[in-house]
Short mmCIF file of C-alpha atoms and ligand atoms in Angstrom, two decimals:
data_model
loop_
_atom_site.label_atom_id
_atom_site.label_comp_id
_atom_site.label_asym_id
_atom_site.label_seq_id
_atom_site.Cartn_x
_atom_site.Cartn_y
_atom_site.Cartn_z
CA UNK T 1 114.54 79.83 116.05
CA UNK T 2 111.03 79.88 116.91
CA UNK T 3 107.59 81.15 115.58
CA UNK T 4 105.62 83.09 118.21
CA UNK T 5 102.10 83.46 117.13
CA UNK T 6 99.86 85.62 118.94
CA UNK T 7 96.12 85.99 118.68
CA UNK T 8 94.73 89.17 120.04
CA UNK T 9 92.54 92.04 119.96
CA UNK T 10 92.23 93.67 116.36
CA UNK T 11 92.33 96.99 117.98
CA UNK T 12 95.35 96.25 119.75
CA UNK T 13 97.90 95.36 117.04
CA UNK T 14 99.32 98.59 116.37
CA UNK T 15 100.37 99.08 120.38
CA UNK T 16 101.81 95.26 119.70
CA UNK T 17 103.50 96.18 116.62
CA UNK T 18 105.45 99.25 117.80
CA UNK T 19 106.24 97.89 121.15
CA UNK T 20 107.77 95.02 119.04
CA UNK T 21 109.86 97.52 116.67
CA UNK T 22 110.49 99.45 119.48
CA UNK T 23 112.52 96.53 121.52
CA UNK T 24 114.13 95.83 117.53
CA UNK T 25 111.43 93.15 116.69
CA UNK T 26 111.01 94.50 113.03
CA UNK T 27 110.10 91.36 110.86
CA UNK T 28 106.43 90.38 111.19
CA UNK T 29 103.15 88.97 109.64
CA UNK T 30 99.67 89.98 110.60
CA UNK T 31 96.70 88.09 109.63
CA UNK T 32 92.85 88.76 110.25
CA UNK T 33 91.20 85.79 111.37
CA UNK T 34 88.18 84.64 113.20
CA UNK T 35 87.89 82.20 115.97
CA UNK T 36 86.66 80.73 119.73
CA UNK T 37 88.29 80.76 122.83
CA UNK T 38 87.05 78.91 125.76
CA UNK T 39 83.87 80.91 125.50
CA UNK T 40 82.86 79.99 122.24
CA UNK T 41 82.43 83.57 121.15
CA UNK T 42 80.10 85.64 123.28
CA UNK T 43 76.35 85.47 123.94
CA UNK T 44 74.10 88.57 124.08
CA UNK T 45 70.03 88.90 124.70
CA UNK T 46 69.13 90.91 121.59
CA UNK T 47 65.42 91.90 120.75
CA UNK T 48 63.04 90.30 121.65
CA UNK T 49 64.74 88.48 124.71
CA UNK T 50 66.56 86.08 122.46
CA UNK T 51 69.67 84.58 123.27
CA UNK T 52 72.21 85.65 120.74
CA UNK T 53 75.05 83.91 119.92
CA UNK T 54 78.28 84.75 118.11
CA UNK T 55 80.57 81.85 117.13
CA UNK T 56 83.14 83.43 115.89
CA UNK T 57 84.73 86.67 116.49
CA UNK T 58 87.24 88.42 114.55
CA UNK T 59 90.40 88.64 115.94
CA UNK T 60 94.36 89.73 114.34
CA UNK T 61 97.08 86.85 114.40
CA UNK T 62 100.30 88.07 114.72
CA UNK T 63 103.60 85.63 113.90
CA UNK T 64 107.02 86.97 115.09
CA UNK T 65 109.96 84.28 114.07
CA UNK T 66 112.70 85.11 116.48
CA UNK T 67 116.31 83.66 117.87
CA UNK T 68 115.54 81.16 120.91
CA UNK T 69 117.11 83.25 123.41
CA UNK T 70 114.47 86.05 122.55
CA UNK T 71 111.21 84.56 123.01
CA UNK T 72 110.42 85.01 126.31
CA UNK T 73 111.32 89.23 125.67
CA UNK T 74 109.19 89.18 122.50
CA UNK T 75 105.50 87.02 124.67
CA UNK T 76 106.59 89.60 127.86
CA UNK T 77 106.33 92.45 125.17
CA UNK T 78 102.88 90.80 123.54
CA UNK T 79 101.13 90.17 126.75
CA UNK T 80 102.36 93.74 128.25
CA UNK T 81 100.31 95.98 125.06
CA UNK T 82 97.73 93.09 124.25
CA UNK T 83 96.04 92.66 128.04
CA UNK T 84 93.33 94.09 128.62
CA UNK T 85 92.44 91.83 131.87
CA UNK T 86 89.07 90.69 129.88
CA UNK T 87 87.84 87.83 128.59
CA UNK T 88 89.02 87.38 125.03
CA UNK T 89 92.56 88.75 125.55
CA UNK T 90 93.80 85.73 123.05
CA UNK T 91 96.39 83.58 123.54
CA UNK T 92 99.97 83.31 122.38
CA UNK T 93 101.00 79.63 120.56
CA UNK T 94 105.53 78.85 120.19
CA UNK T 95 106.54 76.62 117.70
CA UNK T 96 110.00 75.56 116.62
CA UNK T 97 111.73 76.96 112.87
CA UNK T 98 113.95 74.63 111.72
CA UNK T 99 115.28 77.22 109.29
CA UNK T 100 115.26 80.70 107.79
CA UNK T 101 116.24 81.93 104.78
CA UNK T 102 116.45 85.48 103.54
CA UNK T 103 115.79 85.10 99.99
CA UNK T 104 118.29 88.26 98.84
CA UNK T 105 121.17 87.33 100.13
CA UNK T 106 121.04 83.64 100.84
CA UNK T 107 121.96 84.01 104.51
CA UNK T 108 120.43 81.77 106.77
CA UNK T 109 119.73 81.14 110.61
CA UNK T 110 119.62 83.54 112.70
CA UNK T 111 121.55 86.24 110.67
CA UNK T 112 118.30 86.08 108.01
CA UNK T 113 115.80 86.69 110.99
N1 LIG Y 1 93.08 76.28 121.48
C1 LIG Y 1 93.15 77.22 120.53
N2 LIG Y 1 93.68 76.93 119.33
C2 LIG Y 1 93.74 77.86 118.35
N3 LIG Y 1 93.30 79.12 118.49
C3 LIG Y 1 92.76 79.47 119.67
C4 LIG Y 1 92.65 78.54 120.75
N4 LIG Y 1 92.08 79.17 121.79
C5 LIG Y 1 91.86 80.43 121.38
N5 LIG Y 1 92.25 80.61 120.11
C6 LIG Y 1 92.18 81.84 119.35
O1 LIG Y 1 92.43 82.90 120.24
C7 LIG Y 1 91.34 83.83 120.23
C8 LIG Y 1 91.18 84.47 121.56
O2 LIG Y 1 91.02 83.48 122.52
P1 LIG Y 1 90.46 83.84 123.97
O3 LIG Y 1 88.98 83.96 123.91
O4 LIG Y 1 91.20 84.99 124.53
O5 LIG Y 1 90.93 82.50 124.70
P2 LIG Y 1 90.25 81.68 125.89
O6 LIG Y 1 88.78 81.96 125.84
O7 LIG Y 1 90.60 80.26 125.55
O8 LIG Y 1 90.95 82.18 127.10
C9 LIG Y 1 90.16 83.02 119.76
O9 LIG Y 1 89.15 83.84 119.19
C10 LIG Y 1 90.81 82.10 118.74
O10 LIG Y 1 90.98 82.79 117.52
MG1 LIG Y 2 87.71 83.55 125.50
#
């Protein structure tokens, strides 16, 4: 199993979320978070003619556990309603799950996902 965690666009985890359900991807988290990418927020003149800068921007983390064989489908599905073709898109981080377990019935693996 593996953890795909995406961070993306607040305003675009809904599209995410039901083109996830959609392909049978029910089970999911969502977190809001703040954070940088490469360009360490964005930078604005305001008033004045002052450089503004803002260090972090809000942003909605995402964290799909899936079997192996699936994670390529569920990042294809992610990047397909998440891009916008901007800067600030997000990024997408896979880590391995050693285990799952669903807490009901005791089942583990792959049949808990
Ligand atoms: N190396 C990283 N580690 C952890 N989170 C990151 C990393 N890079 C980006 N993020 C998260 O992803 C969000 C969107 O990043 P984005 O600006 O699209 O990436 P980049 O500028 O690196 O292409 C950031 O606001 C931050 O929350
Ligand atoms: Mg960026």
């Amino acid at each position: 199993m593996n953890k795909v965690e995406a961070i993306i666009r607040p305003e675009r985890v809904s599209l995410v979320a039901e083109a996830l359900a959609e392909a049978g991807f029910i089970g999911l988290n969502v977190a809001h978070v703040t954070g940088r990418g490469v360009q360490k927020g964005i930078q604005h003149v305001g008033r004045g003619g002052m450089t503004v800068t803002v260090d972090m921007l809000p942003k909605t983390k995402l964290e799909v556990v899936c079997k192996d064989t699936d994670v390529d489908k569920v990042i294809e599905i992610i990047i397909e309603s998440a891009r916008t073709g901007e800067v600030g898109d997000g990024k997408i981080f896979v880590t391995p799950v050693t285990q799952t377990v669903r807490v009901r019935t005791g089942e583990r693996g792959d049949a808990a996902l």
